[in-house]
Every structure is written in C-alpha cells, then in structure tokens.
Amino acid sequence: MEAGVDSLAATELSSRLRSVTGVSLSPTLIFEYPSSRAVAMHLIEQIAAVEGVVAAAPATVVRMDEGLQLGVLGLVGRWAGGVNSCEAREQLQHACGDAMSSVPSARWVLELVLDERALSSLSEVQLQCVKHGGFVSGAERFDSRLFGISVAEVGAMDPQQRLLLEVGYGALHASARRRSLLMGSNSGVFLGIERPDWAIAQPPSARASVYAVTGDNVSAAAGRLSFVLGLHGPCSSVDTACASALSAMHGGATAVRGAECAEAVALAVSLKLVPYSTLGAASAGMLSIDGRCKTLDARANGYARSEAVGALVLRACEDVTTSALCLSGSAVRQDGRSASLTAPNGSAQRTLIQSALGRAALTPAKVECTEAHGTGTALGDPTEAGALAAVYGSAGRATPLSVGAAKANVGHSEAASGQ
C-alpha cells in the first residue's frame, strides 16, 4: 500500500512539473533523483537540452596511479575510557594512562545474562577475564534528526551503525567537505567490522521491527553512510578480524589510486555488547586474567578486549595541503599455513612489511618508527618482534627504530584496532 501511494505521488509530481516546464519527465523521477537538489539539477539539464544549450561535459576520470601519494585527512576516533579524540588518546599514551575498566552495567551484568546453570559451568579464568574490558562512553547517544532517521528505525539499529554515521560524517566534515556538496559525489566508503553482537543483544522490540533486517546487517552498516550522505562511490564492508580497519583503509587507498572514486572514507568499529565472545576467547586461553595488554613484556598473559570506532578520509595529496599526513603505500597479505588457524607466521609478516615498503618506495633504514600490533600474547609478540627485527634491524640503520604499542593503554578492539 505504501509503495502504491508513493508511486501515485510521484506520478502527480511529474505531471505538475511537466505542465510548468514543458519538459517530458519520468513518473519515477523522485526515485531516480531522491533529493530536491538532484531534481533541480535534472530539470536544468532537461530544459537546457530542449533549448539547445549544451551541458558541460562530465569530468574525465584519471588513469590508475599506483604510486599516487594519498593525504590522510579528518581523523576522528573514540576509544575506551572516555578518550573521544585523537588528541586525548595521544595525551593518554604520553602519560602512560590506562583506559581499561570493569564492565559497565550498560553493557552487561553477567548474572542477568546467564542462568544459574551456565554460570556454574564457567571456569575461574573465564570469570576473571569477563570482568574487564575497554568501553566507549556515550555509545547509546545519537542525534537521529541530524541524519533524518526515525525513532522507530533508530531503536532497531545496531549502535555500531549509529557511531559509524557520526564518525564518518565527522571525518568528512573535518576534511573540509560540506554536506551539501557530498550529495551525488564520487566518494567511497570502506568499513572494517566483525560480526555484530547486536543480533544477540537487541531487545525483542528491535527483533520484531520492520527495520530489523538492516539493523544488524554489516553491508547496511557501510551502505547507510553512503545513503544518508548521497555518496555514489564504491561501498563495502570487510571482516578480516584484527586487521579489518587496516584492510578497509587499504581497500579505500586502492580505489582512489585506481580512479574508482575521488576520495575514500575508511572506517572501523567494534562494540562489545554481550559477554559470550569474551567467555569463548577466555576459554581458548587468549585473554589476560587481569584485563590488560602487556605488550612486549615478560609478564604478558594475553590480550584485553576493548571497544573503539574511527574514521579517516583518503584523498590525492595534490588535492590537499602540503602539511597533511600522507599514505605512501600499503599492503594486505595472509599468514597462509602456520602452526594453527589463529597462530601467527613470522615469515609471512616479514613479507608483508617488505611488500608495504616496496609499494611506498621506502627502504627499511628510512623508517624511524612503527606501531606494533602488540596484543600482549606469549606467542604473538615474540613473532612480531622477530619480523620487525628481521626487516628493520639492518646494519645500515643510522638511528634505532621506535616501536609504539597503543593496546597497552586502550586494549585490543579487534576489528577497529587499526584505528
């Protein structure tokens, strides 16, 4: 019924516009051009064609340039412990601060989530690990009016989708992009995201909603930003576990260099809404019982799960100021055959680093600092340290390599850890 009413309204509008402009218009006009600005531009083009005015030729698409320097703009992020800006996180790290905490009741209360039988089956290690984590503050807050989303739809949306709208638009705004000019632009969206907890955490009212299908769908999580802002560039979601954020950024960089889009918004998000994944990782011996990532530390006993969300914009350096941070090259590879499905592969890591350096046209000796994955596990850290030493520890190095490790401060946010 609703679709029928919309079709009748569209036909009536088309008829009225035809009577005013004298231009024959499609009855599906408002579906083909869903904003007043787009309708106006289409009318101008049609009237110009009738009057014999030649419209301006569309911009030519540049050829693929694998060596193109990309500006990294509009960095926006939120991390655990109320660290809601890049500046605040930098201050936290300089002060050797700790953003980890106990689990807030807004996420879960274990005794209310699990029944007595399930609770009694948990090991002591699981009970210790599930007490800790890093949590983004204010994740439940959202200005739905800013994005034109109804209260009913917001109630069925994964909170991660709401955060992605905020940081995605925030990154574009911070990169000097006006919202009015984004509609119809050739901007791409590349999202790193794991399987959402919302499918389990959502209340019955959300599960029964007509919006439930898109509410926890990972493809809709990326597509929603393109829809709200009217972006026509490529749009995709990728799940490569801990590497999701960096894989999304690499995908965006490849698309810009390949002239698939003029700019790319790379985003990643990870919220922990239920305890089940934490309990599973604890059972597998992956987590720290005291809820801290002790990166490159002899006391390392596993990682601590945390939340984060972040976004940035990639644009050709020739289109941005010379002071912008630039991405010279990136690479994505896989461990292949290692000791187990989740075990790291040192030789594959070395090849990955060398591949990224090659794409950036850099020699190892020119790199002065690097950010380690640094989860704080007994196997992962030594393997990574060995790969870094093999690539960067050359005799020709003039200065020592500085190695950073943010997870010691803000924990391991899995899909969003690269942010």
PDB file of N, CA and C in Angstrom, residues 103 108 110-111 114 117-133 274-291 301 303 305:
ATOM      1  N   VAL A 103      33.421  -3.956  33.655  1.00  0.00           N
ATOM      2  CA  VAL A 103      32.334  -3.887  32.671  1.00  0.00           C
ATOM      3  C   VAL A 103      31.194  -3.023  33.216  1.00  0.00           C
ATOM      4  N   TRP A 108      26.645  -5.226  30.094  1.00  0.00           N
ATOM      5  CA  TRP A 108      26.004  -6.444  30.594  1.00  0.00           C
ATOM      6  C   TRP A 108      26.265  -6.628  32.088  1.00  0.00           C
ATOM      7  N   LEU A 110      26.564 -10.025  34.229  1.00  0.00           N
ATOM      8  CA  LEU A 110      26.704 -11.445  33.921  1.00  0.00           C
ATOM      9  C   LEU A 110      25.577 -12.284  34.528  1.00  0.00           C
ATOM     10  N   GLU A 111      25.194 -11.967  35.744  1.00  0.00           N
ATOM     11  CA  GLU A 111      24.169 -12.750  36.431  1.00  0.00           C
ATOM     12  C   GLU A 111      22.790 -12.609  35.772  1.00  0.00           C
ATOM     13  N   LEU A 114      23.325 -14.748  31.979  1.00  0.00           N
ATOM     14  CA  LEU A 114      23.451 -16.197  32.044  1.00  0.00           C
ATOM     15  C   LEU A 114      22.595 -16.760  33.166  1.00  0.00           C
ATOM     16  N   ARG A 117      22.749 -22.322  35.780  1.00  0.00           N
ATOM     17  CA  ARG A 117      23.489 -23.478  35.273  1.00  0.00           C
ATOM     18  C   ARG A 117      24.689 -23.042  34.445  1.00  0.00           C
ATOM     19  N   ALA A 118      24.492 -22.044  33.564  1.00  0.00           N
ATOM     20  CA  ALA A 118      25.590 -21.556  32.733  1.00  0.00           C
ATOM     21  C   ALA A 118      26.673 -20.901  33.570  1.00  0.00           C
ATOM     22  N   LEU A 119      26.264 -20.165  34.585  1.00  0.00           N
ATOM     23  CA  LEU A 119      27.240 -19.526  35.468  1.00  0.00           C
ATOM     24  C   LEU A 119      28.097 -20.550  36.193  1.00  0.00           C
ATOM     25  N   SER A 120      27.469 -21.609  36.670  1.00  0.00           N
ATOM     26  CA  SER A 120      28.202 -22.622  37.432  1.00  0.00           C
ATOM     27  C   SER A 120      29.184 -23.406  36.575  1.00  0.00           C
ATOM     28  N   SER A 121      28.989 -23.368  35.228  1.00  0.00           N
ATOM     29  CA  SER A 121      29.881 -24.118  34.336  1.00  0.00           C
ATOM     30  C   SER A 121      31.124 -23.327  33.932  1.00  0.00           C
ATOM     31  N   LEU A 122      31.172 -22.046  34.279  1.00  0.00           N
ATOM     32  CA  LEU A 122      32.311 -21.219  33.892  1.00  0.00           C
ATOM     33  C   LEU A 122      33.530 -21.531  34.757  1.00  0.00           C
ATOM     34  N   SER A 123      34.701 -21.471  34.111  1.00  0.00           N
ATOM     35  CA  SER A 123      35.946 -21.681  34.850  1.00  0.00           C
ATOM     36  C   SER A 123      36.335 -20.408  35.592  1.00  0.00           C
ATOM     37  N   GLU A 124      37.278 -20.526  36.491  1.00  0.00           N
ATOM     38  CA  GLU A 124      37.755 -19.360  37.234  1.00  0.00           C
ATOM     39  C   GLU A 124      38.412 -18.354  36.294  1.00  0.00           C
ATOM     40  N   VAL A 125      39.119 -18.848  35.280  1.00  0.00           N
ATOM     41  CA  VAL A 125      39.751 -17.955  34.306  1.00  0.00           C
ATOM     42  C   VAL A 125      38.696 -17.157  33.547  1.00  0.00           C
ATOM     43  N   GLN A 126      37.635 -17.803  33.099  1.00  0.00           N
ATOM     44  CA  GLN A 126      36.565 -17.109  32.392  1.00  0.00           C
ATOM     45  C   GLN A 126      35.924 -16.037  33.271  1.00  0.00           C
ATOM     46  N   LEU A 127      35.690 -16.358  34.528  1.00  0.00           N
ATOM     47  CA  LEU A 127      35.065 -15.404  35.437  1.00  0.00           C
ATOM     48  C   LEU A 127      35.950 -14.187  35.667  1.00  0.00           C
ATOM     49  N   GLN A 128      37.261 -14.395  35.671  1.00  0.00           N
ATOM     50  CA  GLN A 128      38.187 -13.270  35.847  1.00  0.00           C
ATOM     51  C   GLN A 128      38.250 -12.411  34.585  1.00  0.00           C
ATOM     52  N   CYS A 129      38.363 -13.057  33.425  1.00  0.00           N
ATOM     53  CA  CYS A 129      38.518 -12.314  32.163  1.00  0.00           C
ATOM     54  C   CYS A 129      37.286 -11.497  31.810  1.00  0.00           C
ATOM     55  N   VAL A 130      36.106 -12.012  32.118  1.00  0.00           N
ATOM     56  CA  VAL A 130      34.878 -11.345  31.702  1.00  0.00           C
ATOM     57  C   VAL A 130      34.562 -10.123  32.553  1.00  0.00           C
ATOM     58  N   LYS A 131      35.342  -9.900  33.608  1.00  0.00           N
ATOM     59  CA  LYS A 131      35.146  -8.728  34.461  1.00  0.00           C
ATOM     60  C   LYS A 131      35.737  -7.460  33.862  1.00  0.00           C
ATOM     61  N   HIS A 132      36.662  -7.612  32.896  1.00  0.00           N
ATOM     62  CA  HIS A 132      37.448  -6.474  32.423  1.00  0.00           C
ATOM     63  C   HIS A 132      37.147  -6.148  30.959  1.00  0.00           C
ATOM     64  N   GLY A 133      37.496  -4.939  30.587  1.00  0.00           N
ATOM     65  CA  GLY A 133      37.379  -4.534  29.191  1.00  0.00           C
ATOM     66  C   GLY A 133      37.599  -3.043  29.030  1.00  0.00           C
ATOM     67  N   VAL A 274      27.664  -8.078  24.492  1.00  0.00           N
ATOM     68  CA  VAL A 274      27.330  -9.291  25.244  1.00  0.00           C
ATOM     69  C   VAL A 274      28.632  -9.998  25.634  1.00  0.00           C
ATOM     70  N   PRO A 275      28.601 -10.843  26.672  1.00  0.00           N
ATOM     71  CA  PRO A 275      29.847 -11.442  27.174  1.00  0.00           C
ATOM     72  C   PRO A 275      30.286 -12.709  26.470  1.00  0.00           C
ATOM     73  N   TYR A 276      29.514 -13.232  25.524  1.00  0.00           N
ATOM     74  CA  TYR A 276      29.782 -14.571  25.015  1.00  0.00           C
ATOM     75  C   TYR A 276      31.125 -14.698  24.292  1.00  0.00           C
ATOM     76  N   SER A 277      31.480 -13.736  23.468  1.00  0.00           N
ATOM     77  CA  SER A 277      32.764 -13.809  22.770  1.00  0.00           C
ATOM     78  C   SER A 277      33.930 -13.714  23.745  1.00  0.00           C
ATOM     79  N   THR A 278      33.768 -12.894  24.776  1.00  0.00           N
ATOM     80  CA  THR A 278      34.811 -12.780  25.793  1.00  0.00           C
ATOM     81  C   THR A 278      34.994 -14.106  26.516  1.00  0.00           C
ATOM     82  N   LEU A 279      33.892 -14.748  26.860  1.00  0.00           N
ATOM     83  CA  LEU A 279      33.967 -16.047  27.542  1.00  0.00           C
ATOM     84  C   LEU A 279      34.617 -17.095  26.638  1.00  0.00           C
ATOM     85  N   GLY A 280      34.307 -17.064  25.347  1.00  0.00           N
ATOM     86  CA  GLY A 280      34.902 -18.013  24.419  1.00  0.00           C
ATOM     87  C   GLY A 280      36.393 -17.811  24.255  1.00  0.00           C
ATOM     88  N   ALA A 281      36.813 -16.551  24.116  1.00  0.00           N
ATOM     89  CA  ALA A 281      38.246 -16.257  23.981  1.00  0.00           C
ATOM     90  C   ALA A 281      39.001 -16.616  25.253  1.00  0.00           C
ATOM     91  N   ALA A 282      38.358 -16.400  26.416  1.00  0.00           N
ATOM     92  CA  ALA A 282      38.991 -16.758  27.692  1.00  0.00           C
ATOM     93  C   ALA A 282      39.158 -18.265  27.800  1.00  0.00           C
ATOM     94  N   SER A 283      38.151 -18.996  27.354  1.00  0.00           N
ATOM     95  CA  SER A 283      38.222 -20.455  27.380  1.00  0.00           C
ATOM     96  C   SER A 283      39.349 -20.982  26.492  1.00  0.00           C
ATOM     97  N   ALA A 284      39.629 -20.263  25.409  1.00  0.00           N
ATOM     98  CA  ALA A 284      40.707 -20.672  24.491  1.00  0.00           C
ATOM     99  C   ALA A 284      42.077 -20.226  24.968  1.00  0.00           C
ATOM    100  N   GLY A 285      42.141 -19.530  26.118  1.00  0.00           N
ATOM    101  CA  GLY A 285      43.418 -19.093  26.671  1.00  0.00           C
ATOM    102  C   GLY A 285      43.999 -17.872  26.002  1.00  0.00           C
ATOM    103  N   MET A 286      43.167 -17.061  25.325  1.00  0.00           N
ATOM    104  CA  MET A 286      43.661 -15.895  24.608  1.00  0.00           C
ATOM    105  C   MET A 286      43.728 -14.634  25.455  1.00  0.00           C
ATOM    106  N   LEU A 287      42.945 -14.554  26.535  1.00  0.00           N
ATOM    107  CA  LEU A 287      42.775 -13.294  27.250  1.00  0.00           C
ATOM    108  C   LEU A 287      43.592 -13.209  28.529  1.00  0.00           C
ATOM    109  N   SER A 288      43.873 -11.966  28.912  1.00  0.00           N
ATOM    110  CA  SER A 288      44.585 -11.679  30.160  1.00  0.00           C
ATOM    111  C   SER A 288      43.595 -11.728  31.317  1.00  0.00           C
ATOM    112  N   ILE A 289      43.945 -12.434  32.386  1.00  0.00           N
ATOM    113  CA  ILE A 289      43.021 -12.560  33.517  1.00  0.00           C
ATOM    114  C   ILE A 289      42.903 -11.257  34.305  1.00  0.00           C
ATOM    115  N   ASP A 290      43.867 -10.342  34.143  1.00  0.00           N
ATOM    116  CA  ASP A 290      43.763  -9.051  34.830  1.00  0.00           C
ATOM    117  C   ASP A 290      43.373  -7.927  33.871  1.00  0.00           C
ATOM    118  N   GLY A 291      42.948  -8.294  32.652  1.00  0.00           N
ATOM    119  CA  GLY A 291      42.357  -7.326  31.742  1.00  0.00           C
ATOM    120  C   GLY A 291      43.291  -6.257  31.220  1.00  0.00           C
ATOM    121  N   ASN A 301      50.274 -12.025  29.402  1.00  0.00           N
ATOM    122  CA  ASN A 301      49.454 -13.217  29.649  1.00  0.00           C
ATOM    123  C   ASN A 301      48.163 -13.205  28.836  1.00  0.00           C
ATOM    124  N   TYR A 303      45.552 -10.891  25.771  1.00  0.00           N
ATOM    125  CA  TYR A 303      45.084  -9.541  25.459  1.00  0.00           C
ATOM    126  C   TYR A 303      43.794  -9.230  26.213  1.00  0.00           C
ATOM    127  N   ARG A 305      40.036  -7.362  25.712  1.00  0.00           N
ATOM    128  CA  ARG A 305      39.098  -6.910  24.685  1.00  0.00           C
ATOM    129  C   ARG A 305      38.643  -5.483  24.971  1.00  0.00           C
TER     130      ARG A 305
END
